[in-house]
Amino acid sequence: MGLLDGKVAVVTGAGRGIGRAHALELARQGARVLVNDLGGSVRGEGAGNAADTTVKLIEERGGTARVHYGDVADHDQAGDMVACAVDTYGSLDILVNNAGIVRDAAIWNMPREDFDAVLRVHVAGTWSPCHHAAAYWRRRAKENPASTGRIVNTTSGAGLGGNFGQTGYAAAKAAIVGMTLTLALELRRSGVTVNAVGPSGLTRITATMPGAGEVIEPEDVADDAWHPMDPSNSSPLVAWLASDEAHYVTGQVIRSIEDRIIWMQGWRERKSTAAGGRRWDAAEIGDRMATDIFETRGAGLRFDPA
Ligand SMILES: NC(=O)c1ccc[n+]([C@@H]2O[C@H](COP(=O)([O-])OP(=O)(O)OC[C@H]3O[C@@H](n4cnc5c(N)ncnc54)[C@H](O)[C@@H]3O)[C@@H](O)[C@H]2O)c1
Protein backbone atom coordinates (compact mmCIF):
# COMPACT_ATOMS: atom_id res chain seq x y z
CA MET A 1 0.00 0.00 0.00
CA GLY A 2 1.33 3.39 -0.99
CA LEU A 3 0.21 6.82 0.19
CA LEU A 4 -0.87 7.66 -3.37
CA ASP A 5 -2.45 4.44 -4.63
CA GLY A 6 -4.95 5.18 -7.41
CA LYS A 7 -3.85 8.81 -7.83
CA VAL A 8 -2.75 10.49 -11.05
CA ALA A 9 0.04 13.06 -10.84
CA VAL A 10 1.73 15.55 -13.13
CA VAL A 11 5.26 16.61 -12.19
CA THR A 12 6.75 19.45 -14.24
CA GLY A 13 10.46 19.65 -14.93
CA ALA A 14 10.73 16.00 -13.91
CA GLY A 15 13.39 15.02 -16.45
CA ARG A 16 16.21 15.36 -13.94
CA GLY A 17 17.16 16.63 -10.52
CA ILE A 18 14.54 17.35 -7.87
CA GLY A 19 11.61 16.89 -10.28
CA ARG A 20 12.85 13.42 -11.27
CA ALA A 21 13.10 12.56 -7.56
CA HIS A 22 9.52 13.77 -6.97
CA ALA A 23 8.24 11.71 -9.92
CA LEU A 24 10.06 8.58 -8.67
CA GLU A 25 8.70 9.04 -5.14
CA LEU A 26 5.11 9.70 -6.26
CA ALA A 27 5.29 6.57 -8.43
CA ARG A 28 6.77 4.60 -5.56
CA GLN A 29 3.81 5.71 -3.44
CA GLY A 30 1.43 4.31 -6.07
CA ALA A 31 0.62 7.28 -8.31
CA ARG A 32 0.61 7.07 -12.10
CA VAL A 33 2.81 9.94 -13.22
CA LEU A 34 2.92 12.19 -16.25
CA VAL A 35 6.59 13.20 -16.41
CA ASN A 36 6.81 16.64 -17.99
CA ASP A 37 10.08 18.19 -19.10
CA LEU A 38 11.02 20.50 -21.95
CA GLY A 39 14.59 19.26 -21.66
CA GLY A 40 16.49 22.49 -22.33
CA SER A 41 19.66 23.84 -20.75
CA VAL A 42 19.85 25.13 -17.17
CA ARG A 43 19.37 28.63 -18.70
CA GLY A 44 16.22 27.46 -20.48
CA GLU A 45 17.67 27.24 -23.97
CA GLY A 46 16.85 24.45 -26.42
CA ALA A 47 14.86 21.29 -25.80
CA GLY A 48 15.55 17.60 -25.26
CA ASN A 49 14.21 14.29 -24.03
CA ALA A 50 15.44 14.13 -20.42
CA ALA A 51 11.94 13.02 -19.36
CA ASP A 52 12.51 9.66 -21.11
CA THR A 53 15.10 8.62 -18.50
CA THR A 54 12.72 9.37 -15.63
CA VAL A 55 9.92 7.34 -17.21
CA LYS A 56 12.37 4.47 -17.81
CA LEU A 57 13.49 4.55 -14.16
CA ILE A 58 9.87 4.54 -12.94
CA GLU A 59 8.97 1.62 -15.20
CA GLU A 60 12.09 -0.35 -14.19
CA ARG A 61 10.93 0.02 -10.58
CA GLY A 62 7.44 -1.31 -11.42
CA GLY A 63 5.64 2.04 -11.65
CA THR A 64 3.49 3.63 -14.35
CA ALA A 65 4.50 6.79 -16.18
CA ARG A 66 4.54 8.52 -19.55
CA VAL A 67 6.38 11.51 -20.96
CA HIS A 68 5.17 14.98 -21.81
CA TYR A 69 7.74 17.24 -23.49
CA GLY A 70 5.76 20.49 -23.27
CA ASP A 71 6.92 23.93 -22.18
CA VAL A 72 4.98 24.67 -18.98
CA ALA A 73 5.22 28.42 -19.53
CA ASP A 74 3.37 28.10 -22.84
CA HIS A 75 -0.30 28.37 -21.88
CA ASP A 76 -1.56 25.96 -24.55
CA GLN A 77 1.16 23.39 -23.89
CA ALA A 78 0.36 23.53 -20.17
CA GLY A 79 -3.28 22.87 -21.07
CA ASP A 80 -2.22 19.98 -23.25
CA MET A 81 -0.23 18.57 -20.31
CA VAL A 82 -3.26 18.55 -18.00
CA ALA A 83 -5.46 17.09 -20.76
CA CYS A 84 -2.82 14.45 -21.49
CA ALA A 85 -2.90 13.22 -17.85
CA VAL A 86 -6.71 13.09 -17.84
CA ASP A 87 -6.90 11.39 -21.26
CA THR A 88 -4.16 8.87 -20.45
CA TYR A 89 -5.09 7.93 -16.91
CA GLY A 90 -8.71 9.05 -16.58
CA SER A 91 -8.18 11.80 -14.00
CA LEU A 92 -5.79 14.28 -12.44
CA ASP A 93 -5.32 14.40 -8.67
CA ILE A 94 -1.89 15.96 -8.09
CA LEU A 95 0.03 18.76 -9.79
CA VAL A 96 3.64 19.34 -8.73
CA ASN A 97 5.04 22.53 -10.28
CA ASN A 98 8.78 22.08 -10.16
CA ALA A 99 10.19 23.19 -13.56
CA GLY A 100 12.81 25.89 -13.27
CA ILE A 101 15.80 27.64 -14.81
CA VAL A 102 18.40 30.14 -13.59
CA ARG A 103 20.18 33.04 -15.25
CA ASP A 104 22.09 34.60 -12.38
CA ALA A 105 23.93 37.93 -12.45
CA ALA A 106 24.04 41.03 -10.30
CA ILE A 107 21.24 43.31 -11.47
CA TRP A 108 23.60 45.75 -13.20
CA ASN A 109 24.90 42.90 -15.36
CA MET A 110 21.60 41.05 -15.91
CA PRO A 111 20.16 41.48 -19.41
CA ARG A 112 16.45 42.25 -19.37
CA GLU A 113 15.76 39.14 -21.47
CA ASP A 114 17.33 36.95 -18.76
CA PHE A 115 15.04 38.49 -16.14
CA ASP A 116 12.04 37.90 -18.44
CA ALA A 117 13.03 34.30 -19.20
CA VAL A 118 13.36 33.37 -15.51
CA LEU A 119 10.03 35.02 -14.60
CA ARG A 120 8.38 33.30 -17.55
CA VAL A 121 9.39 29.75 -16.62
CA HIS A 122 8.81 29.99 -12.87
CA VAL A 123 5.78 32.30 -12.67
CA ALA A 124 3.87 31.67 -15.90
CA GLY A 125 5.14 28.06 -15.78
CA THR A 126 3.40 27.63 -12.42
CA TRP A 127 0.34 29.77 -13.18
CA SER A 128 -0.66 28.11 -16.46
CA PRO A 129 -0.61 24.50 -15.20
CA CYS A 130 -2.55 25.69 -12.10
CA HIS A 131 -5.07 27.49 -14.32
CA HIS A 132 -5.83 24.37 -16.38
CA ALA A 133 -5.82 22.01 -13.38
CA ALA A 134 -8.06 24.39 -11.40
CA ALA A 135 -10.61 24.52 -14.22
CA TYR A 136 -10.61 20.70 -14.30
CA TRP A 137 -10.97 20.42 -10.52
CA ARG A 138 -13.77 23.02 -10.38
CA ARG A 139 -15.75 21.00 -12.92
CA ARG A 140 -15.05 17.78 -11.03
CA ALA A 141 -16.06 19.27 -7.67
CA LYS A 142 -19.42 20.35 -9.13
CA GLU A 143 -20.07 16.77 -10.24
CA ASN A 144 -18.66 15.19 -7.10
CA PRO A 145 -18.36 17.47 -4.03
CA ALA A 146 -16.19 14.85 -2.28
CA SER A 147 -13.46 15.04 -4.93
CA THR A 148 -10.05 16.48 -4.06
CA GLY A 149 -6.95 17.87 -5.72
CA ARG A 150 -3.42 18.75 -4.68
CA ILE A 151 -1.02 21.42 -5.91
CA VAL A 152 2.56 21.52 -4.65
CA ASN A 153 4.52 24.52 -5.93
CA THR A 154 8.25 25.12 -5.63
CA THR A 155 9.80 28.13 -3.96
CA SER A 156 13.34 28.62 -2.65
CA GLY A 157 15.46 30.36 -0.06
CA ALA A 158 16.13 33.13 -2.60
CA GLY A 159 12.43 33.95 -2.83
CA LEU A 160 11.97 33.81 0.93
CA GLY A 161 15.04 35.76 1.98
CA GLY A 162 16.91 37.06 -1.05
CA ASN A 163 20.16 35.94 -2.68
CA PHE A 164 22.87 38.00 -4.35
CA GLY A 165 22.75 37.72 -8.14
CA GLN A 166 19.21 36.37 -8.25
CA THR A 167 16.85 39.34 -8.61
CA GLY A 168 14.85 37.53 -11.30
CA TYR A 169 14.88 34.13 -9.61
CA ALA A 170 14.10 35.58 -6.16
CA ALA A 171 11.24 37.68 -7.56
CA ALA A 172 9.85 34.61 -9.31
CA LYS A 173 10.12 32.36 -6.26
CA ALA A 174 8.49 35.01 -4.02
CA ALA A 175 5.72 35.38 -6.63
CA ILE A 176 5.11 31.65 -6.39
CA VAL A 177 4.50 32.04 -2.64
CA GLY A 178 1.93 34.81 -3.24
CA MET A 179 0.31 32.68 -5.93
CA THR A 180 0.21 29.68 -3.57
CA LEU A 181 -1.51 31.65 -0.79
CA THR A 182 -4.06 33.04 -3.24
CA LEU A 183 -4.75 29.70 -4.91
CA ALA A 184 -5.25 28.11 -1.48
CA LEU A 185 -8.09 30.60 -0.93
CA GLU A 186 -9.55 30.24 -4.41
CA LEU A 187 -9.53 26.44 -4.53
CA ARG A 188 -10.45 25.56 -0.94
CA ARG A 189 -14.12 25.06 -1.82
CA SER A 190 -13.17 22.72 -4.67
CA GLY A 191 -11.38 20.38 -2.25
CA VAL A 192 -7.93 21.38 -3.53
CA THR A 193 -5.01 22.12 -1.22
CA VAL A 194 -2.18 24.33 -2.44
CA ASN A 195 1.20 24.48 -0.72
CA ALA A 196 4.76 25.45 -1.60
CA VAL A 197 7.91 23.53 -0.78
CA GLY A 198 11.44 24.87 -0.69
CA PRO A 199 13.66 21.90 -1.60
CA SER A 200 17.42 21.48 -1.75
CA GLY A 201 19.81 19.21 -3.57
CA LEU A 202 22.95 19.24 -5.66
CA THR A 203 21.55 19.67 -9.15
CA ARG A 204 22.68 21.45 -12.28
CA ILE A 205 21.00 24.59 -10.88
CA THR A 206 23.19 24.60 -7.77
CA ALA A 207 26.17 23.66 -9.96
CA THR A 208 25.92 27.13 -11.57
CA MET A 209 26.82 28.67 -8.21
CA PRO A 210 30.47 29.33 -7.34
CA GLY A 211 32.03 26.44 -5.45
CA ALA A 212 29.00 24.09 -5.68
CA GLY A 213 30.42 21.77 -8.35
CA GLU A 214 28.99 18.29 -8.08
CA VAL A 215 25.61 17.25 -9.53
CA ILE A 216 23.76 14.30 -8.03
CA GLU A 217 20.85 12.62 -9.79
CA PRO A 218 18.32 10.76 -7.60
CA GLU A 219 19.37 7.33 -8.84
CA ASP A 220 23.01 8.03 -7.85
CA VAL A 221 22.06 7.59 -4.18
CA ALA A 222 20.87 4.11 -3.21
CA ASP A 223 17.49 3.91 -1.46
CA ASP A 224 19.11 2.91 1.83
CA ALA A 225 21.98 5.45 1.57
CA TRP A 226 22.06 9.01 2.90
CA HIS A 227 23.55 12.11 1.28
CA PRO A 228 22.53 15.45 2.83
CA MET A 229 22.26 17.08 -0.61
CA ASP A 230 20.49 14.21 -2.39
CA PRO A 231 17.88 15.86 -4.66
CA SER A 232 15.40 13.23 -3.40
CA ASN A 233 15.43 14.49 0.17
CA SER A 234 12.35 16.74 -0.22
CA SER A 235 10.36 14.20 -2.26
CA PRO A 236 8.77 12.31 0.69
CA LEU A 237 7.37 15.65 1.93
CA VAL A 238 5.95 16.37 -1.53
CA ALA A 239 4.39 12.89 -1.65
CA TRP A 240 2.83 13.41 1.77
CA LEU A 241 1.45 16.85 0.87
CA ALA A 242 -0.03 15.21 -2.24
CA SER A 243 -1.77 12.53 -0.20
CA ASP A 244 -5.22 12.36 1.38
CA GLU A 245 -3.56 12.47 4.82
CA ALA A 246 -2.54 16.09 4.22
CA HIS A 247 -6.13 17.26 3.53
CA TYR A 248 -5.90 19.87 6.30
CA VAL A 249 -2.68 21.51 5.07
CA THR A 250 -3.14 24.39 2.63
CA GLY A 251 -1.56 27.77 2.02
CA GLN A 252 1.64 26.69 3.75
CA VAL A 253 5.30 27.14 2.86
CA ILE A 254 7.50 24.28 4.02
CA ARG A 255 11.22 23.92 3.34
CA SER A 256 13.00 20.60 3.25
CA ILE A 257 16.71 21.02 3.78
CA GLU A 258 18.89 17.94 4.28
CA ASP A 259 17.02 15.86 6.89
CA ARG A 260 14.95 18.78 8.26
CA ILE A 261 11.35 19.75 7.48
CA ILE A 262 10.93 23.44 8.24
CA TRP A 263 7.51 25.09 8.49
CA MET A 264 8.08 28.69 7.43
CA GLN A 265 6.30 31.67 8.88
CA GLY A 266 5.35 34.35 6.37
CA TRP A 267 4.97 38.10 6.57
CA ARG A 268 3.18 38.88 9.78
CA GLU A 269 2.64 42.19 11.60
CA ARG A 270 5.58 42.46 13.94
CA LYS A 271 5.22 45.82 15.67
CA SER A 272 3.28 48.98 14.99
CA THR A 273 2.99 52.54 16.19
CA ALA A 274 0.17 54.98 15.50
CA ALA A 275 0.11 58.75 14.98
CA GLY A 276 -3.14 59.08 16.94
CA GLY A 277 -5.92 59.88 14.49
CA ARG A 278 -3.90 62.23 12.23
CA ARG A 279 -1.42 62.02 9.33
CA TRP A 280 2.20 61.47 10.31
CA ASP A 281 4.72 64.31 10.09
CA ALA A 282 7.87 62.98 8.36
CA ALA A 283 10.05 64.82 10.87
CA GLU A 284 8.70 62.79 13.79
CA ILE A 285 8.99 59.35 12.18
CA GLY A 286 12.72 58.87 12.89
CA ASP A 287 12.19 59.16 16.63
CA ARG A 288 9.12 56.97 16.67
CA MET A 289 10.80 54.23 14.58
CA ALA A 290 13.74 54.28 17.00
CA THR A 291 11.61 54.13 20.14
CA ASP A 292 8.53 52.10 19.17
CA ILE A 293 9.62 49.89 16.25
CA PHE A 294 13.33 49.19 15.77
CA GLU A 295 14.52 50.03 19.30
CA THR A 296 17.75 51.26 17.72
CA ARG A 297 18.95 54.22 15.68
CA GLY A 298 21.02 52.11 13.31
CA ALA A 299 23.48 49.90 15.08
CA GLY A 300 22.24 46.36 15.40
CA LEU A 301 19.40 46.47 12.84
CA ARG A 302 20.33 43.58 10.59
CA PHE A 303 18.88 42.16 7.41
CA ASP A 304 18.30 38.47 8.11
CA PRO A 305 17.87 36.27 5.02
CA ALA A 306 15.47 33.36 5.52
N1 LIG B 1 18.58 22.58 -6.28
C1 LIG B 1 18.24 23.29 -5.23
O1 LIG B 1 18.95 23.32 -4.20
C2 LIG B 1 16.95 24.07 -5.24
C3 LIG B 1 16.66 24.88 -4.13
C4 LIG B 1 15.46 25.57 -4.09
C5 LIG B 1 14.57 25.46 -5.16
N2 LIG B 1 14.89 24.69 -6.25
C6 LIG B 1 13.91 24.59 -7.32
O2 LIG B 1 13.67 23.22 -7.57
C7 LIG B 1 13.20 23.06 -8.91
C8 LIG B 1 13.98 21.97 -9.62
O3 LIG B 1 15.30 22.44 -9.84
P1 LIG B 1 16.57 21.48 -9.91
O4 LIG B 1 17.53 22.03 -8.93
O5 LIG B 1 16.18 20.06 -9.83
O6 LIG B 1 17.13 21.86 -11.37
P2 LIG B 1 17.26 21.01 -12.73
O7 LIG B 1 17.81 21.92 -13.76
O8 LIG B 1 17.99 19.74 -12.46
O9 LIG B 1 15.74 20.63 -13.08
C9 LIG B 1 14.83 21.57 -13.59
C10 LIG B 1 14.08 20.90 -14.74
O10 LIG B 1 13.06 21.80 -15.21
C11 LIG B 1 12.99 21.66 -16.62
N3 LIG B 1 12.40 22.84 -17.24
C12 LIG B 1 12.92 24.08 -17.32
N4 LIG B 1 12.10 24.90 -17.98
C13 LIG B 1 11.02 24.16 -18.34
C14 LIG B 1 9.83 24.46 -19.03
N5 LIG B 1 9.59 25.70 -19.51
N6 LIG B 1 8.92 23.48 -19.21
C15 LIG B 1 9.15 22.22 -18.73
N7 LIG B 1 10.28 21.89 -18.09
C16 LIG B 1 11.20 22.85 -17.88
C17 LIG B 1 14.44 21.47 -17.05
O11 LIG B 1 14.54 20.89 -18.35
C18 LIG B 1 14.99 20.60 -15.94
O12 LIG B 1 14.92 19.23 -16.27
C19 LIG B 1 13.31 24.44 -9.56
O13 LIG B 1 12.05 25.09 -9.51
C20 LIG B 1 14.30 25.16 -8.68
O14 LIG B 1 14.17 26.55 -8.75
C21 LIG B 1 16.05 24.00 -6.31
Coordinates of C-alpha atoms and ligand atoms in Angstrom, one line a residue:
M1 CA 0.0 0.0 0.0
G2 CA 1.3 3.4 -1.0
L3 CA 0.2 6.8 0.2
L4 CA -0.9 7.7 -3.4
D5 CA -2.4 4.4 -4.6
G6 CA -4.9 5.2 -7.4
K7 CA -3.9 8.8 -7.8
V8 CA -2.8 10.5 -11.0
A9 CA 0.0 13.1 -10.8
V10 CA 1.7 15.5 -13.1
V11 CA 5.3 16.6 -12.2
T12 CA 6.7 19.5 -14.2
G13 CA 10.5 19.7 -14.9
A14 CA 10.7 16.0 -13.9
G15 CA 13.4 15.0 -16.4
R16 CA 16.2 15.4 -13.9
G17 CA 17.2 16.6 -10.5
I18 CA 14.5 17.3 -7.9
G19 CA 11.6 16.9 -10.3
R20 CA 12.9 13.4 -11.3
A21 CA 13.1 12.6 -7.6
H22 CA 9.5 13.8 -7.0
A23 CA 8.2 11.7 -9.9
L24 CA 10.1 8.6 -8.7
E25 CA 8.7 9.0 -5.1
L26 CA 5.1 9.7 -6.3
A27 CA 5.3 6.6 -8.4
R28 CA 6.8 4.6 -5.6
Q29 CA 3.8 5.7 -3.4
G30 CA 1.4 4.3 -6.1
A31 CA 0.6 7.3 -8.3
R32 CA 0.6 7.1 -12.1
V33 CA 2.8 9.9 -13.2
L34 CA 2.9 12.2 -16.2
V35 CA 6.6 13.2 -16.4
N36 CA 6.8 16.6 -18.0
D37 CA 10.1 18.2 -19.1
L38 CA 11.0 20.5 -21.9
G39 CA 14.6 19.3 -21.7
G40 CA 16.5 22.5 -22.3
S41 CA 19.7 23.8 -20.7
V42 CA 19.8 25.1 -17.2
R43 CA 19.4 28.6 -18.7
G44 CA 16.2 27.5 -20.5
E45 CA 17.7 27.2 -24.0
G46 CA 16.8 24.5 -26.4
A47 CA 14.9 21.3 -25.8
G48 CA 15.6 17.6 -25.3
N49 CA 14.2 14.3 -24.0
A50 CA 15.4 14.1 -20.4
A51 CA 11.9 13.0 -19.4
D52 CA 12.5 9.7 -21.1
T53 CA 15.1 8.6 -18.5
T54 CA 12.7 9.4 -15.6
V55 CA 9.9 7.3 -17.2
K56 CA 12.4 4.5 -17.8
L57 CA 13.5 4.5 -14.2
I58 CA 9.9 4.5 -12.9
E59 CA 9.0 1.6 -15.2
E60 CA 12.1 -0.3 -14.2
R61 CA 10.9 0.0 -10.6
G62 CA 7.4 -1.3 -11.4
G63 CA 5.6 2.0 -11.7
T64 CA 3.5 3.6 -14.4
A65 CA 4.5 6.8 -16.2
R66 CA 4.5 8.5 -19.6
V67 CA 6.4 11.5 -21.0
H68 CA 5.2 15.0 -21.8
Y69 CA 7.7 17.2 -23.5
G70 CA 5.8 20.5 -23.3
D71 CA 6.9 23.9 -22.2
V72 CA 5.0 24.7 -19.0
A73 CA 5.2 28.4 -19.5
D74 CA 3.4 28.1 -22.8
H75 CA -0.3 28.4 -21.9
D76 CA -1.6 26.0 -24.5
Q77 CA 1.2 23.4 -23.9
A78 CA 0.4 23.5 -20.2
G79 CA -3.3 22.9 -21.1
D80 CA -2.2 20.0 -23.3
M81 CA -0.2 18.6 -20.3
V82 CA -3.3 18.6 -18.0
A83 CA -5.5 17.1 -20.8
C84 CA -2.8 14.4 -21.5
A85 CA -2.9 13.2 -17.9
V86 CA -6.7 13.1 -17.8
D87 CA -6.9 11.4 -21.3
T88 CA -4.2 8.9 -20.5
Y89 CA -5.1 7.9 -16.9
G90 CA -8.7 9.0 -16.6
S91 CA -8.2 11.8 -14.0
L92 CA -5.8 14.3 -12.4
D93 CA -5.3 14.4 -8.7
I94 CA -1.9 16.0 -8.1
L95 CA 0.0 18.8 -9.8
V96 CA 3.6 19.3 -8.7
N97 CA 5.0 22.5 -10.3
N98 CA 8.8 22.1 -10.2
A99 CA 10.2 23.2 -13.6
G100 CA 12.8 25.9 -13.3
I101 CA 15.8 27.6 -14.8
V102 CA 18.4 30.1 -13.6
R103 CA 20.2 33.0 -15.2
D104 CA 22.1 34.6 -12.4
A105 CA 23.9 37.9 -12.5
A106 CA 24.0 41.0 -10.3
I107 CA 21.2 43.3 -11.5
W108 CA 23.6 45.7 -13.2
N109 CA 24.9 42.9 -15.4
M110 CA 21.6 41.1 -15.9
P111 CA 20.2 41.5 -19.4
R112 CA 16.5 42.3 -19.4
E113 CA 15.8 39.1 -21.5
D114 CA 17.3 37.0 -18.8
F115 CA 15.0 38.5 -16.1
D116 CA 12.0 37.9 -18.4
A117 CA 13.0 34.3 -19.2
V118 CA 13.4 33.4 -15.5
L119 CA 10.0 35.0 -14.6
R120 CA 8.4 33.3 -17.6
V121 CA 9.4 29.7 -16.6
H122 CA 8.8 30.0 -12.9
V123 CA 5.8 32.3 -12.7
A124 CA 3.9 31.7 -15.9
G125 CA 5.1 28.1 -15.8
T126 CA 3.4 27.6 -12.4
W127 CA 0.3 29.8 -13.2
S128 CA -0.7 28.1 -16.5
P129 CA -0.6 24.5 -15.2
C130 CA -2.5 25.7 -12.1
H131 CA -5.1 27.5 -14.3
H132 CA -5.8 24.4 -16.4
A133 CA -5.8 22.0 -13.4
A134 CA -8.1 24.4 -11.4
A135 CA -10.6 24.5 -14.2
Y136 CA -10.6 20.7 -14.3
W137 CA -11.0 20.4 -10.5
R138 CA -13.8 23.0 -10.4
R139 CA -15.8 21.0 -12.9
R140 CA -15.0 17.8 -11.0
A141 CA -16.1 19.3 -7.7
K142 CA -19.4 20.4 -9.1
E143 CA -20.1 16.8 -10.2
N144 CA -18.7 15.2 -7.1
P145 CA -18.4 17.5 -4.0
A146 CA -16.2 14.9 -2.3
S147 CA -13.5 15.0 -4.9
T148 CA -10.1 16.5 -4.1
G149 CA -6.9 17.9 -5.7
R150 CA -3.4 18.8 -4.7
I151 CA -1.0 21.4 -5.9
V152 CA 2.6 21.5 -4.7
N153 CA 4.5 24.5 -5.9
T154 CA 8.3 25.1 -5.6
T155 CA 9.8 28.1 -4.0
S156 CA 13.3 28.6 -2.6
G157 CA 15.5 30.4 -0.1
A158 CA 16.1 33.1 -2.6
G159 CA 12.4 34.0 -2.8
L160 CA 12.0 33.8 0.9
G161 CA 15.0 35.8 2.0
G162 CA 16.9 37.1 -1.1
N163 CA 20.2 35.9 -2.7
F164 CA 22.9 38.0 -4.4
G165 CA 22.8 37.7 -8.1
Q166 CA 19.2 36.4 -8.3
T167 CA 16.8 39.3 -8.6
G168 CA 14.9 37.5 -11.3
Y169 CA 14.9 34.1 -9.6
A170 CA 14.1 35.6 -6.2
A171 CA 11.2 37.7 -7.6
A172 CA 9.8 34.6 -9.3
K173 CA 10.1 32.4 -6.3
A174 CA 8.5 35.0 -4.0
A175 CA 5.7 35.4 -6.6
I176 CA 5.1 31.6 -6.4
V177 CA 4.5 32.0 -2.6
G178 CA 1.9 34.8 -3.2
M179 CA 0.3 32.7 -5.9
T180 CA 0.2 29.7 -3.6
L181 CA -1.5 31.6 -0.8
T182 CA -4.1 33.0 -3.2
L183 CA -4.8 29.7 -4.9
A184 CA -5.2 28.1 -1.5
L185 CA -8.1 30.6 -0.9
E186 CA -9.6 30.2 -4.4
L187 CA -9.5 26.4 -4.5
R188 CA -10.5 25.6 -0.9
R189 CA -14.1 25.1 -1.8
S190 CA -13.2 22.7 -4.7
G191 CA -11.4 20.4 -2.2
V192 CA -7.9 21.4 -3.5
T193 CA -5.0 22.1 -1.2
V194 CA -2.2 24.3 -2.4
N195 CA 1.2 24.5 -0.7
A196 CA 4.8 25.5 -1.6
V197 CA 7.9 23.5 -0.8
G198 CA 11.4 24.9 -0.7
P199 CA 13.7 21.9 -1.6
S200 CA 17.4 21.5 -1.7
G201 CA 19.8 19.2 -3.6
L202 CA 23.0 19.2 -5.7
T203 CA 21.5 19.7 -9.1
R204 CA 22.7 21.5 -12.3
I205 CA 21.0 24.6 -10.9
T206 CA 23.2 24.6 -7.8
A207 CA 26.2 23.7 -10.0
T208 CA 25.9 27.1 -11.6
M209 CA 26.8 28.7 -8.2
P210 CA 30.5 29.3 -7.3
G211 CA 32.0 26.4 -5.4
A212 CA 29.0 24.1 -5.7
G213 CA 30.4 21.8 -8.4
E214 CA 29.0 18.3 -8.1
V215 CA 25.6 17.2 -9.5
I216 CA 23.8 14.3 -8.0
E217 CA 20.9 12.6 -9.8
P218 CA 18.3 10.8 -7.6
E219 CA 19.4 7.3 -8.8
D220 CA 23.0 8.0 -7.8
V221 CA 22.1 7.6 -4.2
A222 CA 20.9 4.1 -3.2
D223 CA 17.5 3.9 -1.5
D224 CA 19.1 2.9 1.8
A225 CA 22.0 5.4 1.6
W226 CA 22.1 9.0 2.9
H227 CA 23.5 12.1 1.3
P228 CA 22.5 15.4 2.8
M229 CA 22.3 17.1 -0.6
D230 CA 20.5 14.2 -2.4
P231 CA 17.9 15.9 -4.7
S232 CA 15.4 13.2 -3.4
N233 CA 15.4 14.5 0.2
S234 CA 12.4 16.7 -0.2
S235 CA 10.4 14.2 -2.3
P236 CA 8.8 12.3 0.7
L237 CA 7.4 15.7 1.9
V238 CA 6.0 16.4 -1.5
A239 CA 4.4 12.9 -1.6
W240 CA 2.8 13.4 1.8
L241 CA 1.4 16.9 0.9
A242 CA 0.0 15.2 -2.2
S243 CA -1.8 12.5 -0.2
D244 CA -5.2 12.4 1.4
E245 CA -3.6 12.5 4.8
A246 CA -2.5 16.1 4.2
H247 CA -6.1 17.3 3.5
Y248 CA -5.9 19.9 6.3
V249 CA -2.7 21.5 5.1
T250 CA -3.1 24.4 2.6
G251 CA -1.6 27.8 2.0
Q252 CA 1.6 26.7 3.8
V253 CA 5.3 27.1 2.9
I254 CA 7.5 24.3 4.0
R255 CA 11.2 23.9 3.3
S256 CA 13.0 20.6 3.2
I257 CA 16.7 21.0 3.8
E258 CA 18.9 17.9 4.3
D259 CA 17.0 15.9 6.9
R260 CA 14.9 18.8 8.3
I261 CA 11.4 19.7 7.5
I262 CA 10.9 23.4 8.2
W263 CA 7.5 25.1 8.5
M264 CA 8.1 28.7 7.4
Q265 CA 6.3 31.7 8.9
G266 CA 5.4 34.3 6.4
W267 CA 5.0 38.1 6.6
R268 CA 3.2 38.9 9.8
E269 CA 2.6 42.2 11.6
R270 CA 5.6 42.5 13.9
K271 CA 5.2 45.8 15.7
S272 CA 3.3 49.0 15.0
T273 CA 3.0 52.5 16.2
A274 CA 0.2 55.0 15.5
A275 CA 0.1 58.8 15.0
G276 CA -3.1 59.1 16.9
G277 CA -5.9 59.9 14.5
R278 CA -3.9 62.2 12.2
R279 CA -1.4 62.0 9.3
W280 CA 2.2 61.5 10.3
D281 CA 4.7 64.3 10.1
A282 CA 7.9 63.0 8.4
A283 CA 10.1 64.8 10.9
E284 CA 8.7 62.8 13.8
I285 CA 9.0 59.3 12.2
G286 CA 12.7 58.9 12.9
D287 CA 12.2 59.2 16.6
R288 CA 9.1 57.0 16.7
M289 CA 10.8 54.2 14.6
A290 CA 13.7 54.3 17.0
T291 CA 11.6 54.1 20.1
D292 CA 8.5 52.1 19.2
I293 CA 9.6 49.9 16.2
F294 CA 13.3 49.2 15.8
E295 CA 14.5 50.0 19.3
T296 CA 17.7 51.3 17.7
R297 CA 18.9 54.2 15.7
G298 CA 21.0 52.1 13.3
A299 CA 23.5 49.9 15.1
G300 CA 22.2 46.4 15.4
L301 CA 19.4 46.5 12.8
R302 CA 20.3 43.6 10.6
F303 CA 18.9 42.2 7.4
D304 CA 18.3 38.5 8.1
P305 CA 17.9 36.3 5.0
A306 CA 15.5 33.4 5.5
Ligands
LIG1 N1 18.6 22.6 -6.3 C1 18.2 23.3 -5.2 O1 18.9 23.3 -4.2 C2 17.0 24.1 -5.2 C3 16.7 24.9 -4.1 C4 15.5 25.6 -4.1 C5 14.6 25.5 -5.2 N2 14.9 24.7 -6.2 C6 13.9 24.6 -7.3 O2 13.7 23.2 -7.6 C7 13.2 23.1 -8.9 C8 14.0 22.0 -9.6 O3 15.3 22.4 -9.8 P1 16.6 21.5 -9.9 O4 17.5 22.0 -8.9 O5 16.2 20.1 -9.8 O6 17.1 21.9 -11.4 P2 17.3 21.0 -12.7 O7 17.8 21.9 -13.8 O8 18.0 19.7 -12.5 O9 15.7 20.6 -13.1 C9 14.8 21.6 -13.6 C10 14.1 20.9 -14.7 O10 13.1 21.8 -15.2 C11 13.0 21.7 -16.6 N3 12.4 22.8 -17.2 C12 12.9 24.1 -17.3 N4 12.1 24.9 -18.0 C13 11.0 24.2 -18.3 C14 9.8 24.5 -19.0 N5 9.6 25.7 -19.5 N6 8.9 23.5 -19.2 C15 9.1 22.2 -18.7 N7 10.3 21.9 -18.1 C16 11.2 22.8 -17.9 C17 14.4 21.5 -17.0 O11 14.5 20.9 -18.3 C18 15.0 20.6 -15.9 O12 14.9 19.2 -16.3 C19 13.3 24.4 -9.6 O13 12.1 25.1 -9.5 C20 14.3 25.2 -8.7 O14 14.2 26.5 -8.7 C21 16.1 24.0 -6.3

